[in-house]
Each structure stands twice: as C-alpha cells, then as structure tokens.
mmCIF file of C-alpha atoms in Angstrom:
data_model
loop_
_atom_site.group_PDB
_atom_site.id
_atom_site.type_symbol
_atom_site.label_atom_id
_atom_site.label_comp_id
_atom_site.label_asym_id
_atom_site.label_seq_id
_atom_site.Cartn_x
_atom_site.Cartn_y
_atom_site.Cartn_z
ATOM 1 C CA UNK W 1 37.958 119.148 117.252
ATOM 2 C CA UNK W 2 38.396 121.439 120.194
ATOM 3 C CA UNK W 3 36.642 124.755 120.585
ATOM 4 C CA UNK W 4 38.317 128.134 120.225
ATOM 5 C CA UNK W 5 39.253 130.451 117.382
ATOM 6 C CA UNK W 6 40.389 128.548 114.289
ATOM 7 C CA UNK W 7 43.736 128.915 112.616
ATOM 8 C CA UNK W 8 44.088 130.091 109.018
ATOM 9 C CA UNK W 9 45.965 128.666 106.034
ATOM 10 C CA UNK W 10 46.764 130.824 103.006
ATOM 11 C CA UNK W 11 47.150 129.274 99.560
ATOM 12 C CA UNK W 12 49.438 131.728 97.701
ATOM 13 C CA UNK W 13 49.299 133.096 94.198
ATOM 14 C CA UNK W 14 51.422 131.732 91.355
ATOM 15 C CA UNK W 15 55.135 131.976 92.017
ATOM 16 C CA UNK W 16 54.693 133.382 95.509
ATOM 17 C CA UNK W 17 56.101 132.090 98.772
ATOM 18 C CA UNK W 18 55.414 133.153 102.348
ATOM 19 C CA UNK W 19 57.563 136.283 102.090
ATOM 20 C CA UNK W 20 55.059 138.550 100.222
ATOM 21 C CA UNK W 21 52.434 137.784 102.863
ATOM 22 C CA UNK W 22 54.524 138.773 105.884
ATOM 23 C CA UNK W 23 52.356 141.816 106.637
ATOM 24 C CA UNK W 24 49.422 139.438 107.049
ATOM 25 C CA UNK W 25 51.210 136.828 109.134
ATOM 26 C CA UNK W 26 52.417 139.554 111.489
ATOM 27 C CA UNK W 27 48.850 140.770 112.020
ATOM 28 C CA UNK W 28 47.285 137.294 112.134
ATOM 29 C CA UNK W 29 49.573 135.115 114.263
ATOM 30 C CA UNK W 30 47.559 131.974 113.477
ATOM 31 C CA UNK W 31 47.934 132.475 109.693
ATOM 32 C CA UNK W 32 50.393 130.209 107.908
ATOM 33 C CA UNK W 33 51.252 130.198 104.206
ATOM 34 C CA UNK W 34 51.396 126.998 102.175
ATOM 35 C CA UNK W 35 54.664 126.360 100.360
ATOM 36 C CA UNK W 36 53.715 124.645 97.118
ATOM 37 C CA UNK W 37 56.092 121.828 96.260
ATOM 38 C CA UNK W 38 57.238 121.008 92.705
ATOM 39 C CA UNK W 39 55.194 118.224 91.198
ATOM 40 C CA UNK W 40 52.207 118.869 93.440
ATOM 41 C CA UNK W 41 48.580 119.046 92.407
ATOM 42 C CA UNK W 42 45.383 120.749 93.454
ATOM 43 C CA UNK W 43 44.322 117.826 95.614
ATOM 44 C CA UNK W 44 47.693 117.526 97.340
ATOM 45 C CA UNK W 45 47.618 121.254 98.095
ATOM 46 C CA UNK W 46 44.056 120.968 99.380
ATOM 47 C CA UNK W 47 45.012 118.167 101.752
ATOM 48 C CA UNK W 48 47.133 120.617 103.732
ATOM 49 C CA UNK W 49 43.924 122.130 105.121
ATOM 50 C CA UNK W 50 43.062 118.863 106.831
ATOM 51 C CA UNK W 51 46.612 118.594 108.149
ATOM 52 C CA UNK W 52 46.481 122.170 109.469
ATOM 53 C CA UNK W 53 43.170 121.453 111.207
ATOM 54 C CA UNK W 54 44.590 118.332 112.866
ATOM 55 C CA UNK W 55 47.590 120.276 114.105
ATOM 56 C CA UNK W 56 45.434 123.164 115.344
ATOM 57 C CA UNK W 57 42.818 120.898 116.852
ATOM 58 C CA UNK W 58 40.065 123.006 115.316
ATOM 59 C CA UNK W 59 38.697 124.102 111.910
ATOM 60 C CA UNK W 60 40.838 126.334 109.736
ATOM 61 C CA UNK W 61 40.009 129.372 107.610
ATOM 62 C CA UNK W 62 41.119 128.672 104.018
ATOM 63 C CA UNK W 63 42.445 131.797 102.287
ATOM 64 C CA UNK W 64 43.177 131.691 98.557
ATOM 65 C CA UNK W 65 44.947 134.506 96.700
ATOM 66 C CA UNK W 66 44.945 134.604 92.897
ATOM 67 C CA UNK W 67 45.711 131.083 91.592
ATOM 68 C CA UNK W 68 45.618 129.897 95.192
ATOM 69 C CA UNK W 69 41.862 130.395 95.095
ATOM 70 C CA UNK W 70 41.526 127.092 93.223
ATOM 71 C CA UNK W 71 43.269 125.172 96.020
ATOM 72 C CA UNK W 72 41.475 127.025 98.827
ATOM 73 C CA UNK W 73 38.063 126.257 97.345
ATOM 74 C CA UNK W 74 39.071 122.661 96.648
ATOM 75 C CA UNK W 75 40.285 122.287 100.239
ATOM 76 C CA UNK W 76 36.985 123.484 101.693
ATOM 77 C CA UNK W 77 34.962 121.214 99.410
ATOM 78 C CA UNK W 78 37.143 118.116 99.854
ATOM 79 C CA UNK W 79 37.772 118.548 103.583
ATOM 80 C CA UNK W 80 34.615 120.229 104.912
ATOM 81 C CA UNK W 81 35.168 119.159 108.532
ATOM 82 C CA UNK W 82 38.505 120.991 108.504
ATOM 83 C CA UNK W 83 37.068 124.263 107.172
ATOM 84 C CA UNK W 84 35.888 127.201 109.260
ATOM 85 C CA UNK W 85 35.472 129.608 106.335
ATOM 86 C CA UNK W 86 36.620 130.330 102.784
ATOM 87 C CA UNK W 87 38.204 133.681 101.916
ATOM 88 C CA UNK W 88 39.019 134.319 98.243
ATOM 89 C CA UNK W 89 41.358 137.245 97.555
ATOM 90 C CA UNK W 90 41.143 138.474 93.946
ATOM 91 C CA UNK W 91 41.017 134.807 93.089
ATOM 92 C CA UNK W 92 41.466 133.208 89.705
ATOM 93 C CA UNK W 93 38.212 132.126 88.088
ATOM 94 C CA UNK W 94 38.119 128.893 86.067
ATOM 95 C CA UNK W 95 36.711 128.898 82.594
ATOM 96 C CA UNK W 96 33.865 126.463 82.096
ATOM 97 C CA UNK W 97 34.355 123.308 80.031
ATOM 98 C CA UNK W 98 38.117 123.176 80.545
ATOM 99 C CA UNK W 99 39.962 119.911 80.086
ATOM 100 C CA UNK W 100 43.554 119.400 81.236
ATOM 101 C CA UNK W 101 46.081 119.274 78.370
ATOM 102 C CA UNK W 102 48.118 116.118 77.752
ATOM 103 C CA UNK W 103 51.320 115.751 79.804
ATOM 104 C CA UNK W 104 54.074 118.033 78.541
ATOM 105 C CA UNK W 105 51.674 120.470 76.904
ATOM 106 C CA UNK W 106 49.793 123.556 77.988
ATOM 107 C CA UNK W 107 47.162 125.750 76.385
ATOM 108 C CA UNK W 108 47.545 129.230 75.053
ATOM 109 C CA UNK W 109 44.878 131.783 76.040
ATOM 110 C CA UNK W 110 43.128 131.002 72.752
ATOM 111 C CA UNK W 111 42.865 127.329 73.713
ATOM 112 C CA UNK W 112 45.579 126.105 71.355
ATOM 113 C CA UNK W 113 48.197 123.742 72.692
ATOM 114 C CA UNK W 114 51.909 124.309 72.829
ATOM 115 C CA UNK W 115 54.859 122.652 74.520
ATOM 116 C CA UNK W 116 54.952 123.151 78.259
ATOM 117 C CA UNK W 117 58.044 124.576 79.942
ATOM 118 C CA UNK W 118 57.729 121.893 82.607
ATOM 119 C CA UNK W 119 60.489 119.787 81.113
ATOM 120 C CA UNK W 120 62.562 122.453 79.399
ATOM 121 C CA UNK W 121 62.057 126.011 80.571
ATOM 122 C CA UNK W 122 61.464 125.152 84.223
ATOM 123 C CA UNK W 123 64.518 122.905 84.284
ATOM 124 C CA UNK W 124 66.614 125.719 82.838
ATOM 125 C CA UNK W 125 65.247 128.219 85.360
ATOM 126 C CA UNK W 126 66.013 125.760 88.150
ATOM 127 C CA UNK W 127 69.643 125.726 87.066
ATOM 128 C CA UNK W 128 69.775 129.504 87.476
ATOM 129 C CA UNK W 129 68.419 129.636 91.002
ATOM 130 C CA UNK W 130 67.004 126.297 92.052
ATOM 131 C CA UNK W 131 63.322 125.279 92.181
ATOM 132 C CA UNK W 132 62.657 127.762 95.011
ATOM 133 C CA UNK W 133 63.749 130.774 92.960
ATOM 134 C CA UNK W 134 60.798 133.116 92.245
ATOM 135 C CA UNK W 135 61.014 132.725 88.464
ATOM 136 C CA UNK W 136 61.194 128.930 88.716
ATOM 137 C CA UNK W 137 58.210 128.824 91.076
ATOM 138 C CA UNK W 138 56.242 131.085 88.737
ATOM 139 C CA UNK W 139 56.976 128.923 85.700
ATOM 140 C CA UNK W 140 56.114 125.725 87.561
ATOM 141 C CA UNK W 141 52.858 127.140 88.924
ATOM 142 C CA UNK W 142 51.728 128.503 85.566
ATOM 143 C CA UNK W 143 52.527 125.163 83.953
ATOM 144 C CA UNK W 144 50.065 123.391 86.248
ATOM 145 C CA UNK W 145 47.440 126.158 85.986
ATOM 146 C CA UNK W 146 45.345 124.427 83.268
ATOM 147 C CA UNK W 147 45.281 121.213 85.300
ATOM 148 C CA UNK W 148 44.221 123.050 88.471
ATOM 149 C CA UNK W 149 41.567 124.904 86.487
ATOM 150 C CA UNK W 150 40.090 121.661 85.170
ATOM 151 C CA UNK W 151 40.304 119.945 88.551
ATOM 152 C CA UNK W 152 38.377 122.636 90.423
ATOM 153 C CA UNK W 153 35.557 122.356 87.895
ATOM 154 C CA UNK W 154 35.422 118.588 88.465
ATOM 155 C CA UNK W 155 35.547 119.039 92.232
ATOM 156 C CA UNK W 156 32.658 121.508 92.051
ATOM 157 C CA UNK W 157 30.573 118.854 90.330
ATOM 158 C CA UNK W 158 31.388 116.118 92.833
ATOM 159 C CA UNK W 159 31.981 117.831 96.192
ATOM 160 C CA UNK W 160 29.383 120.222 97.654
ATOM 161 C CA UNK W 161 30.279 123.493 99.298
ATOM 162 C CA UNK W 162 29.835 123.152 103.077
ATOM 163 C CA UNK W 163 27.793 125.544 105.177
ATOM 164 C CA UNK W 164 30.682 127.848 106.123
ATOM 165 C CA UNK W 165 31.069 131.606 105.536
ATOM 166 C CA UNK W 166 32.451 132.492 102.110
ATOM 167 C CA UNK W 167 33.980 135.923 101.545
ATOM 168 C CA UNK W 168 34.997 137.083 98.069
ATOM 169 C CA UNK W 169 37.383 140.044 97.929
ATOM 170 C CA UNK W 170 37.927 141.559 94.489
ATOM 171 C CA UNK W 171 40.460 144.218 93.512
ATOM 172 C CA UNK W 172 40.614 146.721 90.667
ATOM 173 C CA UNK W 173 42.481 149.948 90.079
ATOM 174 C CA UNK W 174 39.322 151.574 88.798
ATOM 175 C CA UNK W 175 35.816 150.675 87.713
ATOM 176 C CA UNK W 176 36.004 153.054 84.754
ATOM 177 C CA UNK W 177 37.931 151.050 82.150
ATOM 178 C CA UNK W 178 36.412 148.143 80.187
ATOM 179 C CA UNK W 179 39.136 145.744 81.373
ATOM 180 C CA UNK W 180 38.584 146.495 85.046
ATOM 181 C CA UNK W 181 34.802 146.410 84.672
ATOM 182 C CA UNK W 182 35.093 143.018 83.005
ATOM 183 C CA UNK W 183 37.285 141.691 85.816
ATOM 184 C CA UNK W 184 34.791 142.827 88.453
ATOM 185 C CA UNK W 185 32.025 141.207 86.418
ATOM 186 C CA UNK W 186 33.981 137.941 86.383
ATOM 187 C CA UNK W 187 34.356 138.200 90.149
ATOM 188 C CA UNK W 188 30.602 138.786 90.446
ATOM 189 C CA UNK W 189 30.072 135.611 88.451
ATOM 190 C CA UNK W 190 32.397 133.738 90.816
ATOM 191 C CA UNK W 191 30.425 134.912 93.845
ATOM 192 C CA UNK W 192 27.149 133.977 92.134
ATOM 193 C CA UNK W 193 28.503 130.521 91.260
ATOM 194 C CA UNK W 194 29.528 129.892 94.849
ATOM 195 C CA UNK W 195 26.144 131.146 96.089
ATOM 196 C CA UNK W 196 24.440 128.559 93.875
ATOM 197 C CA UNK W 197 26.350 125.809 95.685
ATOM 198 C CA UNK W 198 26.177 127.257 99.188
ATOM 199 C CA UNK W 199 23.572 125.761 101.551
ATOM 200 C CA UNK W 200 22.662 129.300 102.619
ATOM 201 C CA UNK W 201 22.452 130.618 99.067
ATOM 202 C CA UNK W 202 23.486 134.232 98.532
ATOM 203 C CA UNK W 203 23.274 134.815 102.297
ATOM 204 C CA UNK W 204 26.285 132.523 102.727
ATOM 205 C CA UNK W 205 28.543 134.448 100.349
ATOM 206 C CA UNK W 206 29.754 137.954 101.094
ATOM 207 C CA UNK W 207 31.216 140.165 98.402
ATOM 208 C CA UNK W 208 33.544 143.119 98.826
ATOM 209 C CA UNK W 209 35.057 145.197 96.026
ATOM 210 C CA UNK W 210 38.328 147.023 96.722
ATOM 211 C CA UNK W 211 38.867 150.052 94.464
ATOM 212 C CA UNK W 212 41.524 151.329 93.997
ATOM 213 C CA UNK W 213 43.590 148.261 94.764
ATOM 214 C CA UNK W 214 46.175 146.189 92.940
ATOM 215 C CA UNK W 215 46.106 142.429 92.504
ATOM 216 C CA UNK W 216 48.645 142.168 95.316
ATOM 217 C CA UNK W 217 45.936 142.862 97.868
ATOM 218 C CA UNK W 218 48.260 141.799 100.691
ATOM 219 C CA UNK W 219 50.345 144.895 99.916
ATOM 220 C CA UNK W 220 47.639 147.378 98.987
ATOM 221 C CA UNK W 221 44.808 146.442 101.338
ATOM 222 C CA UNK W 222 46.039 143.975 103.961
ATOM 223 C CA UNK W 223 43.395 145.369 106.324
ATOM 224 C CA UNK W 224 40.645 143.957 104.101
ATOM 225 C CA UNK W 225 42.163 140.460 104.217
ATOM 226 C CA UNK W 226 42.688 140.663 107.973
ATOM 227 C CA UNK W 227 39.064 141.705 108.471
ATOM 228 C CA UNK W 228 37.779 138.885 106.252
ATOM 229 C CA UNK W 229 39.873 136.247 108.007
ATOM 230 C CA UNK W 230 38.813 137.505 111.427
ATOM 231 C CA UNK W 231 35.170 137.352 110.338
ATOM 232 C CA UNK W 232 35.678 133.743 109.294
ATOM 233 C CA UNK W 233 37.301 132.978 112.618
ATOM 234 C CA UNK W 234 34.427 134.170 114.764
ATOM 235 C CA UNK W 235 31.472 132.791 112.799
#
C-alpha cells in the first residue's frame, strides 16, 4: 500500500444511513459511511474495510458507532493489513456467552426467544417505504443484532487485534445516575477487554468519556470523533 494519510470508513449505528453523519463527512473528506445491505452479515460488512483500503491504496481507519462497533472491530481483526486504527463511538458491547438464535427467531433482553420480524414485520415495513426507509433499516438491523453479537465474540477468539491505535469514545448525559454510571462501566469493560488483546496492552487503547453527550455523538460532539479519526490517521 502506498504511503500518505489513510482514508476512514464509518460503520453506522442500527437503522442509520450516511445522512446522520454528514457533519463528519464534511469535516473529514476522506470519511465514507457504509450502507448496510439487507441480508448482510458481520463478516460481509467487515470486508468493506479491505475494499476501501484497496481503493484508497493505503490503510483505513475503521470507525464504529453504536451497533456498528461490532463490524468495525471485526473488520480490523479480520483484515489487519487494511486497518490504520479502530475508533469506537459509544459502541455496543457484546454480552459474553451469546449464541445466535435459530433462523426466524430472536432473543428478548431476558434471553428468551420469540419470533423475529425478519419475515413478517420487516416485510410489512418495507411495503410502507421500501427497505431503505429508516424504520425498515432499523428493524432489519435489530433483527441481525444477536447474530452480530455472537459473531464478534467468535471473531475475538480466533482473530487477534493488530497493533494499531484503538480509541474508545463513550457518551453519557451524566455520571450521576445509576443507569449512566453502569453504561460507563460497561464501556470501561470494553476498553479493558480490547487492551487484553492489544499487542501494546493498555498503552494501545485510549479512552475518552464525553459528558454530557447523547448517544448520537455525531450530533452532540462531532469534534471528538473528528479528533479521534485524525489521531488514527497520523499514527
């Protein structure tokens, strides 16, 4: 790959397209946003990092927001030569010991199974606005969430984290309520888990807490994402 500043590829949150990230793409011209396709998987999403690196001719910064954090981490692990850095933006955190539900089913938060909307609800939502409608994208993404969650755990076991900078950005409205404190604790655990796998240990993983800030960090604190991506580009 040629020298020079790497490009960046953003893996969006559930139900989101490129539009909500326009403030970022305006400030980072080399940042593109992945458009998840219906019927995709974590590994097919991750493969876009390698494609982006081939097109750019240099390594790419993988940025994962919310549910997109699974794909961004998977991309860096599965395609290490294509990765310049990993930036996780208030990323989803997989539960340990998760197994994907059978086809056509998904799990409730309590772990019980129920019928997935993939064949019914999503199809109905598609009729109202097509598969690209925000509500249809959200339903489709949430349907595959348990599978992505299980896949990233398997990928962590089989594919090491390369020696690239990792930056974990976490958002909370406040650190005063039990819910927000718990979320920041979960994000701490994510950073610690990545540090265990990183060749540089804790020195390879940077942590930044954004308070007050909503989950839509690209709206509330786009400067923090821009700074993190730029750090990944120069290191």
